[in-house]
């Protein structure tokens, strides 16, 4: 099995191809041997016309003088001993290539890393008002631009993983830290949102782990503030993945579903919202390439069944998902089975409560997004989640293991 | 100012009036002097025909022998040294009157209490399936009927207070414990849902305090499981109050709104839900008498402004409430102001994210329900919640103080 291409390196290749450079003229090596020193001279690639180096989409002063907010050297968490940058124009698109050496962690190797390959894929808002605000209070995170240095705290974030439960997201950050070789014995990962109990947030290296509670409104509040956080921090090339739990349809419990399309309770790939009293409908498409990359990771791991399928996102766990065991229920087992079988026929393989708004909001803000959920039961067989605690706990680790492997591979550490 | 009538006592009076007994024949004294012994003999009221005592809607064996689940003596938390029961039929309705002496707590007085005055107002489900289930796993509470004795744990609950934040609900239980004279120095209130981090639940005496997270889906999951919990515990005469935070419309920040009617983002007093792919609409009416009783409590307290008004319940905090400071926004300040002014003209005084499903579900299951929210800002003046932490913390205590006073008064301890 071929390893997945590194997303940074492969997008670099794409840009170079667009610039009509022969592949052999690639700025970025396909792999960095452990302990190698940075081939800084390769940045001054003879295939790149000299005059292009003068064109920059970034503020002046980046390449010399003390670190600025735009300078990777200023980022807490990613300390660069040496780095070079080339900017040029490819078919009218300003492009910047950074090469830096990550020396942050006491790892056993020094890895050459393409920190960000840019048309800078900076996180964008779909709201012009925020740029004009003097202060932005992210109330439900208990963070504010006037009291926290967002670029320093979060500027190096490349992967954001979100899930319902705060304790699960804490477990995940520990797991990822260990997988990436960034863990130290006895190390604690403080909750960055300690000033509130609405959400919990943890960070290690380029990975941010955030809880979102249950349901569309709860994850939507979190996403509004998270996307603004990434914007204020000037993050670029961010991938965001929801790792969650769900009810399966026609799948063995414990199977993992990578969402192809998030659909509503009427099986439509839409997210409908009332804005100023009017219905607004947004698309719930997700990144197709990311789905394939994640599926490939699961094949590599070969630890549990993983399928790609549609995910139904509902506003209620009981009546809204056709359960017969809520406080309210006015239909029969037969009605429920007819509904679930119709869902299965529409390509739906699992049901949860956040994917549609997650896909819609990330899509609107240009974030590369995916949803990876384990199924805790097969809804065709029942409604109650009554497997033993240990079994459910192991199930809940599966999306973490899959996504942990994906991150490791993306960083060239798998 | 006249004190509010005790709801138990006043409903007793109503039943007695219905039974055509002269008010002087009331079974229930209007107040119990501290230290008085229970007037058990008054139960055998000469105004009650002897033959009526044989009619019971309850299982046999209640009045003698060891405690049963239906027997108040079996309830953990309410220990009765002596109690009597009279059952009879009033206009075809089986009625049971309990009088018991509450000796549970090392309080300085022994209070005669009408534990429950019954047609027994037991908590009902709107789902016939649950009664037939051998086990009911309340997954998001990490409680199950097969591992927990619900009648023993919760049978004495008369007041349920719910709110978004777990820590706020912990603060509330401590406050109520102190107000009711049930607190002991250094006492901890363990989280009954310690096996999960989805919700937190605390109990003291007849008061249960439960967190519900943010948004309709999150509170709906909690309510399904809470109502089933109260049903399995055979609770009766339960009052449930949401104590929350909100954005005000045209009110001084810190004002408290008691909800007259919960309305949706189109100002309709409805809660719409998709069930098996079809739209189901439920009423969001709340208990009018309870609104008046709470308003009277606020008048008695005289500590902060309280108004009765409609509450708009939305599925989103940013676009859904017309905020200009989210990650997405495609309208102007003028559009927003027009919407909020239209809401104000429709009688809406505050906006939050849970009231409509709360009203609909409690209504469907016959629970006496109210919503009491403080306003953290005036939305006509801005979108960001940026008052100092101490100010916001004091605001958030206001619904707690109001509802704490209401409970104290209802139990005859105010």
Short mmCIF file of N, CA and C in Angstrom, two decimals, chain B residues 104-259:
data_model
loop_
_atom_site.label_atom_id
_atom_site.label_comp_id
_atom_site.label_asym_id
_atom_site.label_seq_id
_atom_site.Cartn_x
_atom_site.Cartn_y
_atom_site.Cartn_z
N UNK B 104 -36.60 14.72 58.51
CA UNK B 104 -35.36 14.32 57.87
C UNK B 104 -34.13 15.08 58.37
N UNK B 105 -34.27 16.39 58.31
CA UNK B 105 -33.06 17.20 58.49
C UNK B 105 -32.97 17.70 59.92
N UNK B 106 -31.75 17.90 60.38
CA UNK B 106 -31.59 18.39 61.75
C UNK B 106 -31.96 19.85 61.84
N UNK B 107 -33.13 20.17 61.35
CA UNK B 107 -33.56 21.55 61.34
C UNK B 107 -34.06 21.92 62.73
N UNK B 108 -34.27 23.20 62.93
CA UNK B 108 -34.62 23.67 64.26
C UNK B 108 -36.13 23.56 64.49
N UNK B 109 -36.83 23.06 63.51
CA UNK B 109 -38.26 22.95 63.70
C UNK B 109 -38.80 21.70 63.00
N UNK B 110 -39.93 21.32 63.39
CA UNK B 110 -40.58 20.16 62.78
C UNK B 110 -41.80 20.70 62.04
N UNK B 111 -41.80 20.52 60.76
CA UNK B 111 -42.83 21.20 59.99
C UNK B 111 -43.88 20.24 59.47
N UNK B 112 -45.10 20.58 59.73
CA UNK B 112 -46.18 19.81 59.15
C UNK B 112 -46.23 20.11 57.67
N UNK B 113 -46.27 19.09 56.87
CA UNK B 113 -46.15 19.32 55.44
C UNK B 113 -47.22 18.52 54.69
N UNK B 114 -47.81 19.15 53.74
CA UNK B 114 -48.69 18.42 52.84
C UNK B 114 -47.81 17.87 51.74
N UNK B 115 -47.28 16.65 51.91
CA UNK B 115 -46.25 16.13 51.01
C UNK B 115 -46.78 16.08 49.59
N UNK B 116 -47.94 15.55 49.45
CA UNK B 116 -48.55 15.62 48.13
C UNK B 116 -50.04 15.52 48.28
N UNK B 117 -50.70 16.40 47.61
CA UNK B 117 -52.15 16.37 47.64
C UNK B 117 -52.54 15.88 46.27
N UNK B 118 -53.30 14.83 46.27
CA UNK B 118 -53.29 14.05 45.07
C UNK B 118 -54.68 13.83 44.51
N UNK B 119 -54.84 13.96 43.38
CA UNK B 119 -55.36 13.22 42.25
C UNK B 119 -54.08 12.73 41.62
N UNK B 120 -53.19 12.00 42.03
CA UNK B 120 -51.84 12.23 42.51
C UNK B 120 -50.95 13.04 41.58
N UNK B 121 -51.38 13.69 40.56
CA UNK B 121 -50.51 14.49 39.67
C UNK B 121 -49.17 13.82 39.47
N UNK B 122 -49.19 12.50 39.28
CA UNK B 122 -47.95 11.78 39.00
C UNK B 122 -47.39 12.26 37.67
N UNK B 123 -46.08 12.27 37.54
CA UNK B 123 -45.48 12.64 36.26
C UNK B 123 -45.84 11.57 35.22
N UNK B 124 -46.35 12.01 34.10
CA UNK B 124 -46.81 11.10 33.07
C UNK B 124 -45.91 11.19 31.85
N UNK B 125 -45.79 10.09 31.13
CA UNK B 125 -45.11 10.11 29.83
C UNK B 125 -46.17 10.20 28.74
N UNK B 126 -45.75 10.68 27.60
CA UNK B 126 -46.62 10.66 26.43
C UNK B 126 -46.08 9.56 25.49
N UNK B 127 -45.87 8.39 26.08
CA UNK B 127 -45.30 7.26 25.34
C UNK B 127 -45.64 5.96 26.07
N UNK B 128 -46.52 5.14 25.47
CA UNK B 128 -46.94 3.92 26.16
C UNK B 128 -45.85 2.84 26.20
N UNK B 129 -44.81 2.99 25.39
CA UNK B 129 -43.81 1.91 25.30
C UNK B 129 -42.97 1.75 26.56
N UNK B 130 -42.70 2.86 27.24
CA UNK B 130 -41.73 2.82 28.34
C UNK B 130 -42.19 1.90 29.47
N UNK B 131 -43.50 1.90 29.75
CA UNK B 131 -44.02 1.08 30.85
C UNK B 131 -43.71 -0.40 30.63
N UNK B 132 -43.59 -0.80 29.36
CA UNK B 132 -43.37 -2.22 29.06
C UNK B 132 -41.89 -2.61 29.02
N UNK B 133 -41.00 -1.63 29.18
CA UNK B 133 -39.57 -1.93 29.08
C UNK B 133 -39.05 -2.56 30.38
N UNK B 134 -38.26 -3.62 30.24
CA UNK B 134 -37.71 -4.27 31.44
C UNK B 134 -36.66 -3.38 32.08
N UNK B 135 -35.85 -2.76 31.24
CA UNK B 135 -34.82 -1.85 31.73
C UNK B 135 -34.92 -0.56 30.93
N UNK B 136 -34.65 0.56 31.56
CA UNK B 136 -34.57 1.81 30.81
C UNK B 136 -33.22 2.46 31.13
N UNK B 137 -32.36 2.50 30.12
CA UNK B 137 -31.05 3.13 30.28
C UNK B 137 -31.17 4.60 29.91
N UNK B 138 -30.96 5.48 30.88
CA UNK B 138 -30.93 6.92 30.60
C UNK B 138 -29.47 7.23 30.27
N UNK B 139 -29.13 7.00 29.01
CA UNK B 139 -27.73 6.96 28.58
C UNK B 139 -26.97 8.25 28.91
N UNK B 140 -27.61 9.39 28.64
CA UNK B 140 -26.91 10.67 28.82
C UNK B 140 -26.84 11.13 30.28
N UNK B 141 -27.54 10.40 31.16
CA UNK B 141 -27.39 10.63 32.61
C UNK B 141 -26.47 9.56 33.23
N UNK B 142 -26.17 8.53 32.47
CA UNK B 142 -25.43 7.38 33.00
C UNK B 142 -26.16 6.79 34.21
N UNK B 143 -27.48 6.62 34.05
CA UNK B 143 -28.33 6.02 35.08
C UNK B 143 -29.21 4.97 34.39
N UNK B 144 -29.57 3.93 35.11
CA UNK B 144 -30.44 2.91 34.54
C UNK B 144 -31.38 2.37 35.61
N UNK B 145 -32.59 2.01 35.21
CA UNK B 145 -33.55 1.47 36.18
C UNK B 145 -33.07 0.12 36.72
N UNK B 146 -32.15 -0.55 36.03
CA UNK B 146 -31.70 -1.85 36.53
C UNK B 146 -30.54 -1.70 37.52
N UNK B 147 -29.93 -0.54 37.58
CA UNK B 147 -28.78 -0.37 38.49
C UNK B 147 -29.03 0.71 39.55
N UNK B 148 -30.09 1.48 39.39
CA UNK B 148 -30.37 2.55 40.34
C UNK B 148 -31.83 2.45 40.80
N UNK B 149 -32.06 2.71 42.09
CA UNK B 149 -33.42 2.67 42.65
C UNK B 149 -34.01 4.08 42.53
N UNK B 150 -34.69 4.33 41.42
CA UNK B 150 -35.17 5.69 41.15
C UNK B 150 -36.15 6.19 42.21
N UNK B 151 -37.14 5.36 42.65
CA UNK B 151 -38.05 5.89 43.68
C UNK B 151 -37.30 6.29 44.94
N UNK B 152 -36.30 5.51 45.32
CA UNK B 152 -35.54 5.85 46.53
C UNK B 152 -34.68 7.08 46.33
N UNK B 153 -34.11 7.21 45.12
CA UNK B 153 -33.21 8.34 44.87
C UNK B 153 -33.95 9.65 44.62
N UNK B 154 -35.11 9.54 43.95
CA UNK B 154 -35.74 10.77 43.44
C UNK B 154 -37.23 10.90 43.81
N UNK B 155 -37.79 9.92 44.52
CA UNK B 155 -39.24 9.90 44.74
C UNK B 155 -39.79 11.14 45.43
N UNK B 156 -38.95 11.83 46.20
CA UNK B 156 -39.43 13.00 46.95
C UNK B 156 -39.25 14.32 46.19
N UNK B 157 -38.80 14.26 44.94
CA UNK B 157 -38.53 15.51 44.20
C UNK B 157 -39.84 16.25 43.91
N UNK B 158 -39.89 17.51 44.27
CA UNK B 158 -41.05 18.36 43.98
C UNK B 158 -40.68 19.53 43.09
N UNK B 159 -39.41 19.92 43.08
CA UNK B 159 -38.96 21.06 42.28
C UNK B 159 -37.73 20.65 41.47
N UNK B 160 -37.80 20.86 40.17
CA UNK B 160 -36.64 20.60 39.32
C UNK B 160 -36.23 21.93 38.70
N UNK B 161 -34.99 22.31 38.90
CA UNK B 161 -34.48 23.53 38.28
C UNK B 161 -33.42 23.14 37.27
N UNK B 162 -33.52 23.69 36.07
CA UNK B 162 -32.57 23.34 35.02
C UNK B 162 -31.94 24.60 34.45
N UNK B 163 -30.69 24.47 34.02
CA UNK B 163 -29.98 25.61 33.43
C UNK B 163 -28.83 25.09 32.59
N UNK B 164 -28.28 25.94 31.71
CA UNK B 164 -27.28 25.49 30.76
C UNK B 164 -25.99 24.99 31.37
N UNK B 165 -25.47 25.74 32.32
CA UNK B 165 -24.11 25.50 32.80
C UNK B 165 -24.06 24.57 34.01
N UNK B 166 -23.22 23.52 33.95
CA UNK B 166 -23.10 22.60 35.09
C UNK B 166 -22.67 23.32 36.37
N UNK B 167 -21.70 24.23 36.26
CA UNK B 167 -21.22 24.88 37.49
C UNK B 167 -22.30 25.79 38.08
N UNK B 168 -23.09 26.42 37.22
CA UNK B 168 -24.18 27.26 37.73
C UNK B 168 -25.21 26.41 38.47
N UNK B 169 -25.49 25.20 37.98
CA UNK B 169 -26.47 24.35 38.65
C UNK B 169 -25.92 23.80 39.97
N UNK B 170 -24.60 23.67 40.06
CA UNK B 170 -23.98 23.29 41.33
C UNK B 170 -24.10 24.44 42.33
N UNK B 171 -23.82 25.65 41.83
CA UNK B 171 -23.97 26.84 42.68
C UNK B 171 -25.41 26.93 43.20
N UNK B 172 -26.35 26.63 42.31
CA UNK B 172 -27.77 26.75 42.68
C UNK B 172 -28.12 25.78 43.80
N UNK B 173 -27.65 24.53 43.73
CA UNK B 173 -28.04 23.55 44.75
C UNK B 173 -27.49 23.97 46.11
N UNK B 174 -26.28 24.55 46.11
CA UNK B 174 -25.71 25.04 47.37
C UNK B 174 -26.55 26.18 47.92
N UNK B 175 -26.97 27.06 47.01
CA UNK B 175 -27.77 28.22 47.43
C UNK B 175 -29.11 27.77 48.02
N UNK B 176 -29.76 26.84 47.32
CA UNK B 176 -31.07 26.37 47.77
C UNK B 176 -30.94 25.63 49.10
N UNK B 177 -29.88 24.82 49.21
CA UNK B 177 -29.67 24.08 50.47
C UNK B 177 -29.58 25.06 51.64
N UNK B 178 -28.83 26.14 51.43
CA UNK B 178 -28.69 27.14 52.50
C UNK B 178 -30.02 27.83 52.78
N UNK B 179 -30.73 28.18 51.71
CA UNK B 179 -32.01 28.88 51.86
C UNK B 179 -33.03 28.04 52.62
N UNK B 180 -33.02 26.72 52.36
CA UNK B 180 -34.00 25.84 52.98
C UNK B 180 -33.54 25.31 54.34
N UNK B 181 -32.37 25.76 54.78
CA UNK B 181 -31.86 25.30 56.07
C UNK B 181 -31.40 23.86 56.02
N UNK B 182 -31.00 23.39 54.84
CA UNK B 182 -30.59 22.00 54.70
C UNK B 182 -29.08 21.85 54.51
N UNK B 183 -28.36 22.98 54.60
CA UNK B 183 -26.91 22.93 54.35
C UNK B 183 -26.16 22.65 55.64
N UNK B 184 -25.08 21.91 55.49
CA UNK B 184 -24.19 21.65 56.62
C UNK B 184 -22.81 22.15 56.24
N UNK B 185 -22.05 22.66 57.20
CA UNK B 185 -20.72 23.20 56.85
C UNK B 185 -19.87 22.15 56.14
N UNK B 186 -19.27 22.56 55.05
CA UNK B 186 -18.35 21.68 54.33
C UNK B 186 -19.01 20.58 53.52
N UNK B 187 -20.34 20.59 53.48
CA UNK B 187 -21.04 19.52 52.76
C UNK B 187 -20.84 19.65 51.26
N UNK B 188 -20.59 18.52 50.62
CA UNK B 188 -20.48 18.48 49.17
C UNK B 188 -21.78 17.95 48.59
N UNK B 189 -22.09 18.36 47.38
CA UNK B 189 -23.27 17.84 46.70
C UNK B 189 -22.77 17.04 45.51
N UNK B 190 -22.69 15.71 45.65
CA UNK B 190 -22.09 14.93 44.57
C UNK B 190 -22.91 15.00 43.31
N UNK B 191 -22.23 14.96 42.18
CA UNK B 191 -22.89 14.94 40.88
C UNK B 191 -23.49 13.55 40.67
N UNK B 192 -24.82 13.49 40.61
CA UNK B 192 -25.51 12.19 40.47
C UNK B 192 -25.19 11.56 39.12
N UNK B 193 -24.84 12.39 38.13
CA UNK B 193 -24.50 11.88 36.80
C UNK B 193 -22.98 11.82 36.61
N UNK B 194 -22.27 11.43 37.66
CA UNK B 194 -20.80 11.45 37.62
C UNK B 194 -20.24 10.52 36.55
N UNK B 195 -21.03 9.54 36.11
CA UNK B 195 -20.55 8.60 35.09
C UNK B 195 -20.50 9.15 33.69
N UNK B 196 -20.89 10.41 33.50
CA UNK B 196 -20.87 11.02 32.17
C UNK B 196 -20.51 12.49 32.32
N UNK B 197 -20.08 13.13 31.23
CA UNK B 197 -19.89 14.58 31.29
C UNK B 197 -20.88 15.30 30.40
N UNK B 198 -21.95 14.59 30.00
CA UNK B 198 -22.98 15.24 29.17
C UNK B 198 -23.80 16.23 30.00
N UNK B 199 -24.22 15.79 31.17
CA UNK B 199 -25.02 16.65 32.05
C UNK B 199 -24.51 16.48 33.49
N UNK B 200 -24.87 17.43 34.34
CA UNK B 200 -24.58 17.32 35.77
C UNK B 200 -25.90 17.42 36.53
N UNK B 201 -26.03 16.68 37.63
CA UNK B 201 -27.28 16.66 38.39
C UNK B 201 -26.98 16.66 39.88
N UNK B 202 -27.70 17.50 40.61
CA UNK B 202 -27.49 17.61 42.04
C UNK B 202 -28.86 17.61 42.72
N UNK B 203 -28.87 17.18 43.99
CA UNK B 203 -30.15 17.09 44.71
C UNK B 203 -29.96 17.50 46.15
N UNK B 204 -30.92 18.23 46.67
CA UNK B 204 -30.99 18.47 48.10
C UNK B 204 -32.47 18.48 48.48
N UNK B 205 -32.85 17.65 49.44
CA UNK B 205 -34.26 17.57 49.85
C UNK B 205 -35.15 17.37 48.63
N UNK B 206 -36.17 18.19 48.48
CA UNK B 206 -37.11 17.99 47.37
C UNK B 206 -36.69 18.71 46.09
N UNK B 207 -35.46 19.23 46.03
CA UNK B 207 -35.02 20.02 44.88
C UNK B 207 -33.95 19.28 44.07
N UNK B 208 -34.20 19.18 42.77
CA UNK B 208 -33.23 18.58 41.85
C UNK B 208 -32.73 19.71 40.94
N UNK B 209 -31.43 19.74 40.70
CA UNK B 209 -30.82 20.79 39.88
C UNK B 209 -30.04 20.09 38.76
N UNK B 210 -30.39 20.39 37.51
CA UNK B 210 -29.81 19.64 36.39
C UNK B 210 -29.32 20.62 35.31
N UNK B 211 -28.13 20.37 34.77
CA UNK B 211 -27.65 21.20 33.65
C UNK B 211 -28.19 20.63 32.35
N UNK B 212 -28.30 21.50 31.33
CA UNK B 212 -28.85 21.01 30.05
C UNK B 212 -28.03 21.42 28.84
N UNK B 213 -26.87 22.04 29.02
CA UNK B 213 -26.09 22.46 27.86
C UNK B 213 -26.79 23.59 27.11
N UNK B 214 -26.37 23.82 25.88
CA UNK B 214 -26.92 24.94 25.12
C UNK B 214 -27.72 24.48 23.91
N UNK B 215 -28.89 25.04 23.73
CA UNK B 215 -29.67 24.79 22.53
C UNK B 215 -30.77 23.75 22.70
N UNK B 216 -31.73 23.82 21.80
CA UNK B 216 -32.91 22.96 21.82
C UNK B 216 -32.55 21.47 21.84
N UNK B 217 -31.67 20.98 20.96
CA UNK B 217 -31.41 19.54 20.99
C UNK B 217 -30.81 19.09 22.31
N UNK B 218 -29.92 19.88 22.88
CA UNK B 218 -29.25 19.50 24.11
C UNK B 218 -30.25 19.43 25.27
N UNK B 219 -31.12 20.44 25.40
CA UNK B 219 -32.10 20.41 26.49
C UNK B 219 -33.14 19.34 26.23
N UNK B 220 -33.44 19.05 24.95
CA UNK B 220 -34.47 18.04 24.64
C UNK B 220 -34.01 16.65 25.08
N UNK B 221 -32.74 16.31 24.83
CA UNK B 221 -32.23 15.01 25.28
C UNK B 221 -32.36 14.93 26.80
N UNK B 222 -31.94 16.00 27.46
CA UNK B 222 -31.99 16.01 28.92
C UNK B 222 -33.43 15.86 29.41
N UNK B 223 -34.37 16.56 28.78
CA UNK B 223 -35.77 16.51 29.24
C UNK B 223 -36.39 15.14 29.02
N UNK B 224 -36.10 14.51 27.88
CA UNK B 224 -36.61 13.15 27.66
C UNK B 224 -36.20 12.25 28.83
N UNK B 225 -34.92 12.33 29.19
CA UNK B 225 -34.41 11.42 30.22
C UNK B 225 -34.84 11.87 31.62
N UNK B 226 -34.94 13.18 31.83
CA UNK B 226 -35.40 13.69 33.12
C UNK B 226 -36.86 13.30 33.37
N UNK B 227 -37.70 13.46 32.37
CA UNK B 227 -39.13 13.16 32.56
C UNK B 227 -39.31 11.66 32.79
N UNK B 228 -38.51 10.84 32.09
CA UNK B 228 -38.57 9.40 32.35
C UNK B 228 -38.06 9.08 33.76
N UNK B 229 -37.04 9.79 34.19
CA UNK B 229 -36.53 9.61 35.56
C UNK B 229 -37.63 9.90 36.59
N UNK B 230 -38.33 11.03 36.41
CA UNK B 230 -39.38 11.41 37.36
C UNK B 230 -40.53 10.40 37.31
N UNK B 231 -40.80 9.88 36.12
CA UNK B 231 -41.85 8.88 35.95
C UNK B 231 -41.46 7.58 36.66
N UNK B 232 -40.25 7.09 36.41
CA UNK B 232 -39.81 5.86 37.05
C UNK B 232 -39.76 6.02 38.58
N UNK B 233 -39.46 7.24 39.03
CA UNK B 233 -39.37 7.50 40.47
C UNK B 233 -40.74 7.71 41.10
N UNK B 234 -41.77 7.72 40.27
CA UNK B 234 -43.15 7.95 40.71
C UNK B 234 -43.30 9.28 41.43
N UNK B 235 -42.69 10.29 40.89
CA UNK B 235 -42.80 11.63 41.47
C UNK B 235 -44.17 12.21 41.18
N UNK B 236 -44.62 13.06 42.09
CA UNK B 236 -45.91 13.71 41.89
C UNK B 236 -45.79 15.19 42.17
N UNK B 237 -46.70 15.95 41.55
CA UNK B 237 -46.81 17.39 41.79
C UNK B 237 -45.47 18.11 41.62
N UNK B 238 -44.84 17.84 40.51
CA UNK B 238 -43.52 18.42 40.26
C UNK B 238 -43.65 19.76 39.52
N UNK B 239 -42.92 20.74 39.99
CA UNK B 239 -42.78 22.02 39.28
C UNK B 239 -41.37 22.09 38.71
N UNK B 240 -41.26 22.46 37.43
CA UNK B 240 -39.95 22.51 36.79
C UNK B 240 -39.71 23.93 36.25
N UNK B 241 -38.56 24.47 36.58
CA UNK B 241 -38.26 25.86 36.19
C UNK B 241 -36.89 25.92 35.54
N UNK B 242 -36.84 26.53 34.35
CA UNK B 242 -35.54 26.79 33.73
C UNK B 242 -35.04 28.13 34.23
N UNK B 243 -33.82 28.14 34.78
CA UNK B 243 -33.19 29.39 35.22
C UNK B 243 -31.98 29.61 34.30
N UNK B 244 -32.06 30.65 33.47
CA UNK B 244 -31.03 30.79 32.45
C UNK B 244 -30.59 32.22 32.21
N UNK B 245 -29.81 32.36 31.15
CA UNK B 245 -29.34 33.67 30.70
C UNK B 245 -29.91 33.93 29.31
N UNK B 246 -29.94 35.20 28.93
CA UNK B 246 -30.56 35.56 27.66
C UNK B 246 -30.08 36.94 27.23
N UNK B 247 -30.41 37.31 26.01
CA UNK B 247 -30.21 38.67 25.55
C UNK B 247 -31.54 39.41 25.67
N UNK B 248 -31.52 40.61 26.24
CA UNK B 248 -32.77 41.36 26.39
C UNK B 248 -33.07 42.22 25.17
N UNK B 249 -34.31 42.61 25.03
CA UNK B 249 -34.68 43.57 23.98
C UNK B 249 -35.36 44.75 24.66
N UNK B 250 -34.65 45.87 24.69
CA UNK B 250 -35.21 47.09 25.28
C UNK B 250 -35.27 47.06 26.80
N UNK B 251 -34.45 46.23 27.42
CA UNK B 251 -34.42 46.16 28.89
C UNK B 251 -33.03 46.49 29.39
N UNK B 252 -32.98 47.09 30.55
CA UNK B 252 -31.70 47.33 31.23
C UNK B 252 -31.02 45.98 31.48
N UNK B 253 -29.72 45.83 31.12
CA UNK B 253 -29.04 44.57 31.42
C UNK B 253 -29.16 44.22 32.90
N UNK B 254 -29.36 42.94 33.16
CA UNK B 254 -29.56 42.49 34.54
C UNK B 254 -31.03 42.31 34.88
N UNK B 255 -31.93 42.80 34.00
CA UNK B 255 -33.36 42.59 34.23
C UNK B 255 -33.67 41.10 34.08
N UNK B 256 -34.67 40.67 34.82
CA UNK B 256 -35.10 39.26 34.75
C UNK B 256 -36.43 39.19 33.99
N UNK B 257 -36.52 38.22 33.08
CA UNK B 257 -37.76 38.03 32.33
C UNK B 257 -38.39 36.70 32.73
N UNK B 258 -39.65 36.74 33.16
CA UNK B 258 -40.43 35.52 33.37
C UNK B 258 -41.24 35.32 32.09
N UNK B 259 -41.07 34.16 31.46
CA UNK B 259 -41.65 33.96 30.14
C UNK B 259 -43.16 33.73 30.20
#
